[in-house]
């Protein structure tokens, strides 16, 4: 199952085959983040199905969650588990409110693969999360405005730009397969 889910890669053939931890590559990072952007973007288009009052409530909740993420990022002693959790809950909250059953399932299948890159490389990006904060603010504004194309664009941009930041960190240290 781990090989099927791309966490392991088979090396060799027949009785001489074995599995290794799949390396983390810049190409795969771009593919996975692009996939998450497309999936979450498609899910977020369903914002138009929510009544205006629910959209505003969702925007307020996302703003509250973003404040929690920003507070975690501002801590002098960064706790990466809490930082990742506070970031991911922002995205998860949007998905729970907007995704169809199929999109939710595909996002859930892709999330662990994305998490692998985030856990390894995000610490190397550094402590400046201003770009992410601004991208999340764009998502919140688009939720409040309630236009499907605007929120899809904001969500996709957040994922694509996040991939760019991680890929830059990856280029400084090289691919990792030993994590």
Coordinates of C-alpha atoms in Angstrom, one line a residue:
X1 CA 0.0 0.0 0.0
X2 CA 2.9 2.4 0.8
X3 CA 4.2 1.8 -2.7
X4 CA 0.8 2.3 -4.2
X5 CA 0.5 5.6 -2.3
X6 CA 4.0 6.7 -3.6
X7 CA 5.7 6.7 -0.2
X8 CA 7.9 3.8 -1.3
X9 CA 9.5 2.9 -4.6
X10 CA 10.3 -0.6 -5.8
X11 CA 13.9 -1.1 -6.9
X12 CA 15.0 -4.2 -8.9
X13 CA 12.9 -7.0 -10.1
X14 CA 11.8 -10.5 -9.1
X15 CA 13.4 -12.0 -6.0
X16 CA 16.0 -9.2 -6.0
X17 CA 13.4 -6.4 -5.7
X18 CA 13.1 -4.3 -2.6
X19 CA 11.5 -1.0 -1.5
X20 CA 13.1 2.3 -0.7
X21 CA 11.6 5.4 0.7
X22 CA 10.6 7.4 -2.3
X23 CA 12.7 10.5 -2.8
X24 CA 11.2 14.0 -2.5
X25 CA 11.7 15.7 -5.8
X26 CA 11.0 19.3 -7.0
X27 CA 9.0 17.8 -9.9
X28 CA 6.8 15.8 -7.6
X29 CA 6.4 18.7 -5.3
X30 CA 5.1 20.8 -8.2
X31 CA 2.8 18.1 -9.3
X32 CA 1.3 17.5 -5.9
X33 CA 0.9 21.1 -5.1
X34 CA -0.7 21.7 -8.5
X35 CA -3.0 18.8 -7.9
X36 CA -4.0 20.1 -4.5
X37 CA -4.6 23.6 -6.0
X38 CA -6.8 22.1 -8.7
X39 CA -8.8 20.0 -6.3
X40 CA -9.2 22.6 -3.5
X41 CA -9.9 25.2 -6.2
X42 CA -12.6 23.1 -7.7
X43 CA -14.1 22.4 -4.3
X44 CA -14.0 26.1 -3.3
X45 CA -16.0 27.0 -6.4
X46 CA -18.9 25.5 -4.5
X47 CA -18.9 28.7 -2.3
X48 CA -21.6 30.0 -4.7
X49 CA -24.0 27.4 -3.3
X50 CA -23.7 28.8 0.2
X51 CA -26.2 31.6 1.2
X52 CA -24.5 35.0 1.8
X53 CA -24.8 34.7 5.6
X54 CA -23.0 31.3 5.6
X55 CA -20.3 32.7 3.3
X56 CA -19.7 35.5 5.7
X57 CA -19.7 33.1 8.7
X58 CA -17.1 31.0 6.8
X59 CA -15.0 34.0 6.0
X60 CA -15.0 35.0 9.7
X61 CA -14.1 31.5 10.8
X62 CA -11.3 31.4 8.2
X63 CA -10.1 34.7 9.5
X64 CA -10.1 33.4 13.0
X65 CA -8.2 30.3 11.9
X66 CA -5.7 32.4 10.0
X67 CA -5.1 34.5 13.1
X68 CA -4.2 31.2 14.9
X69 CA -1.8 30.3 12.2
X70 CA -0.2 33.7 12.3
X71 CA 0.1 33.5 16.1
X72 CA 1.9 30.1 15.8
X73 CA 4.2 31.5 13.2
X74 CA 5.1 34.5 15.4
X75 CA 6.1 32.4 18.4
X76 CA 9.8 32.8 19.3
X77 CA 10.1 29.0 19.8
X78 CA 8.4 27.6 16.7
X79 CA 6.5 24.4 17.3
X80 CA 6.3 22.9 13.8
X81 CA 3.6 20.4 14.6
X82 CA 1.3 23.2 15.9
X83 CA 2.3 25.4 13.0
X84 CA 1.4 22.8 10.4
X85 CA -1.8 21.9 12.2
X86 CA -2.9 25.6 12.4
X87 CA -2.1 26.0 8.7
X88 CA -3.8 22.8 7.6
X89 CA -7.0 23.5 9.6
X90 CA -7.4 26.7 7.5
X91 CA -7.5 24.6 4.3
X92 CA -9.5 21.8 5.8
X93 CA -12.2 24.1 7.1
X94 CA -12.7 25.5 3.6
X95 CA -12.7 22.0 2.1
X96 CA -15.3 20.7 4.6
X97 CA -17.7 23.5 3.8
X98 CA -17.2 23.4 0.0
X99 CA -16.1 20.0 -1.3
X100 CA -18.3 17.5 -2.8
X101 CA -17.9 13.9 -1.6
X102 CA -15.6 13.0 -4.5
X103 CA -13.5 16.1 -4.3
X104 CA -13.2 15.6 -0.5
X105 CA -12.0 12.0 -1.0
X106 CA -9.4 13.0 -3.6
X107 CA -8.1 15.8 -1.4
X108 CA -7.9 13.4 1.6
X109 CA -5.9 11.0 -0.6
X110 CA -3.5 13.7 -1.7
X111 CA -3.0 15.5 1.6
X112 CA -0.6 13.0 3.2
X113 CA 1.7 13.2 0.1
X114 CA 1.7 17.0 0.4
X115 CA 2.3 16.8 4.1
X116 CA 5.5 14.9 3.5
X117 CA 7.0 17.8 1.6
X118 CA 5.7 20.3 4.1
X119 CA 7.2 18.5 7.1
X120 CA 10.6 18.1 5.5
X121 CA 11.0 21.4 3.6
X122 CA 8.9 24.1 5.3
X123 CA 11.4 24.6 8.1
X124 CA 14.0 25.4 5.4
X125 CA 11.8 28.1 3.9
X126 CA 12.4 30.2 6.9
X127 CA 10.2 32.0 9.4
X128 CA 8.8 34.6 6.9
X129 CA 5.3 33.5 6.1
X130 CA 4.0 36.9 4.9
X131 CA 3.4 35.6 1.4
X132 CA 1.3 32.8 2.8
X133 CA -0.6 35.2 5.1
X134 CA -1.4 37.5 2.1
X135 CA -2.5 34.5 0.0
X136 CA -4.8 33.3 2.8
X137 CA -6.2 36.9 3.1
X138 CA -7.0 36.7 -0.6
X139 CA -8.9 33.4 -0.1
X140 CA -10.8 35.0 2.8
X141 CA -11.8 38.0 0.7
X142 CA -12.9 35.7 -2.1
X143 CA -15.0 33.6 0.3
X144 CA -16.6 36.8 1.6
X145 CA -17.3 38.1 -1.9
X146 CA -18.7 34.7 -2.9
X147 CA -17.6 34.4 -6.5
X148 CA -16.5 30.9 -7.6
X149 CA -13.8 31.9 -10.1
X150 CA -12.2 34.4 -7.6
X151 CA -12.0 31.9 -4.8
X152 CA -10.7 29.1 -7.1
X153 CA -8.0 31.5 -8.4
X154 CA -7.0 32.5 -4.9
X155 CA -6.8 28.9 -3.6
X156 CA -4.8 27.7 -6.7
X157 CA -2.4 30.7 -6.3
X158 CA -1.8 29.8 -2.7
X159 CA -0.9 26.2 -3.6
X160 CA 1.2 27.1 -6.7
X161 CA 3.1 29.8 -4.8
X162 CA 3.6 27.5 -1.9
X163 CA 5.1 24.9 -4.2
X164 CA 7.5 27.6 -5.5
X165 CA 8.6 28.4 -2.0
X166 CA 9.2 24.8 -1.2
X167 CA 10.9 24.1 -4.5
X168 CA 13.3 27.0 -3.8
X169 CA 14.1 25.4 -0.4
X170 CA 14.6 22.1 -2.1
X171 CA 17.1 23.5 -4.6
X172 CA 19.2 24.7 -1.7
X173 CA 19.5 21.3 0.0
X174 CA 18.7 18.8 -2.8
X175 CA 16.1 16.0 -3.0
X176 CA 15.5 14.0 0.2
X177 CA 14.7 10.3 0.2
X178 CA 16.0 9.5 3.6
X179 CA 13.4 11.1 5.7

